[in-house]
Amino acid sequence: RSLVNKGKKHLFKKLLNSNQSTCRCVFFRKYSGSEKRFLSFDEIVAQRRGEAKRSIVVQVNSEASFKELYGYCSKYATIKDVHHYKNSNDEHFMLIEFGSEESLQDVLRSCSTHQKDVDIMALNSPFLWFRASNGRTESYATPATVLASINGIEQVDEDKLFKDLVECDTVSDQIQLLYDRTRLNDLGARLRYMVARQIECMLESLYANVAVRPFGSSINGFGKMGCDLDLVLTNTLTDEMMKAGSRLVYQDKRTEGSRAPWARHMQCVADLLELRVAGAARVQRILNARVPIVKFAHHYTDLECDLCYNNMSGVYMSELLWLFGSLDDRVRPLTFAVRRWARAVGLTNPHPGRWITNFPLTLMVLFFLQQKTNDGHVLPTLKNLVRRAGKEDIRIAEENLNCTFLRDMNKLPSECYAQNKANLQTLLLQFFEFYSQFDFKEKAISINEGASIRKPNSLPLYIVNPLEQALNVSRNVSFEECERLKAEVRNAAWQLEAGMDKQKGDDWGLLALVEKKTTRGLKKLLRVGNSHRLVSVKDLFNDTDDKIPEASVKNKIE
Ligand code: CTP
Ligand code: MG
């Protein structure tokens, strides 16, 4: 607006075209004046849950069904938005958001069940399909809106992405582009809340005050398209439910048997997923773990889901990560670059094991951004957020875990964050250099302190759980994997520094870090001089008995 007012409309247009999403952010921050700069996590979650309560997902023939479906549904209610997507089976779906929850109920009352079949027991759910019109031709008015998205959750076109990364002007632009192209989009978030809502609807008549909420990367601001869906089921008692004045009290149902009551309930929920949740398949019960979960796949949305019970600390952890990410526009793109690099060099792996995962890796990025440089730091310490918390921020999770920290970032003085103005390119290089120097042997990473602390035990990698400081979130990481992490950060620092120049060809800048290592890439790496920084293949795997594990080398080269 300022540019336009100054008669520099062309500059404004250039800015918009160059990087729309960053641009919007800048404008919001700059021109909101005395208005709130930061939305709260609770506001975002309430908005998403509200959307899901007003929405349905309808299977259709193709995106061409839009006009007919729109016309049919708008006979019952006002439509706000329609999004189209395809799942991996090439089945087409439309997510429709109505004007209000009541409108949605009107639509649901008009729905029917497919056919009378003794094997099928009818169910209600927000996942529906659109039956062909039985030969009758009905005329529908032209939709008052266009499709908000077509193929809205389509896989990222990696070839196009890499081509565009080559074309970027700077490494910072590459990092921003990677983030803009691969982060979870609006429809991805909506569908995650729809799956949560579907399960919540199914359980509402069985449990009082039941809620099913997404957590983890689906909502913490660090999720990419296609990330898994972590869900938590709660049925907390509210003050209203426990009011002493009320003389009529519900009879309780005590759970009998020797197993913990919640374990029996999760068993029951797993059965219900199999029996009563359309689209849920491959249900697995993992009930003996520290945080017991039920895993399942959701066919209509292509999501791999993990449902746990009463793990509110996971939600508060997601809130904490979300708040850190919202404080500065560089935090999320930088984390995406690091996560993508870790995946490309095989430090992370979609399967659980003795390696680091995305969550501790994210904590490593946050910890790095808390470090004080000559220009100051980017992020505050968690201790600082805890110190500034008010009564409204008090949250106690399961097992009396205190998850209290400042929630309203508008109350955080501006000198507490974003002091260091380094660009993304510099920050990424500094990230690798910082961990190249880090004393993993003696020190633990703590975002509570924002400074390294002495390791309380000899586990190879120690990253303090921010909300349960006696725990190490990377306790699963083996010695070999930690050595690989150390070697890879050194290699990445060297590669990035050596490859900043765009003229150097197709794998300049970020590309050298995020492309899967090929034989060619590795050979090239070994050929180049600069040996003080370059780590040999043997060092890379640094086996104590001096043997290079063949399988690892093979994976690496592949
Ligand atoms: N979590 C935690 N403590 C751990 C591991 C996980 O509190 N030791 C919480 C975090 O909030 C984390 C969430 O559980 O974000 C989900 O864990 P996970 O699925 O492993 O990580 P995501 O952040 O969801 O990342 P990804 O995209 O790899 O699933
Ligand atoms: Mg996850």
PDB file of N, CA and C and ligand atoms in Angstrom, residues 216-217 228 230, ligand 2:
ATOM      1  N   GLY A 216       1.331 -32.451  16.269  1.00  0.00           N
ATOM      2  CA  GLY A 216       2.534 -32.773  15.483  1.00  0.00           C
ATOM      3  C   GLY A 216       2.627 -31.904  14.239  1.00  0.00           C
ATOM      4  N   SER A 217       3.297 -32.450  13.205  1.00  0.00           N
ATOM      5  CA  SER A 217       3.614 -31.601  12.045  1.00  0.00           C
ATOM      6  C   SER A 217       2.378 -31.152  11.269  1.00  0.00           C
ATOM      7  N   ASP A 228       2.491 -37.238   7.989  1.00  0.00           N
ATOM      8  CA  ASP A 228       1.526 -38.113   8.663  1.00  0.00           C
ATOM      9  C   ASP A 228       0.582 -37.277   9.529  1.00  0.00           C
ATOM     10  N   ASP A 230      -0.936 -36.971  13.205  1.00  0.00           N
ATOM     11  CA  ASP A 230      -0.946 -37.397  14.604  1.00  0.00           C
ATOM     12  C   ASP A 230      -2.233 -36.864  15.224  1.00  0.00           C
TER      13      ASP A 230
HETATM   14 MG    MG B   2       4.025 -36.658  12.771  1.00  0.00          MG
END
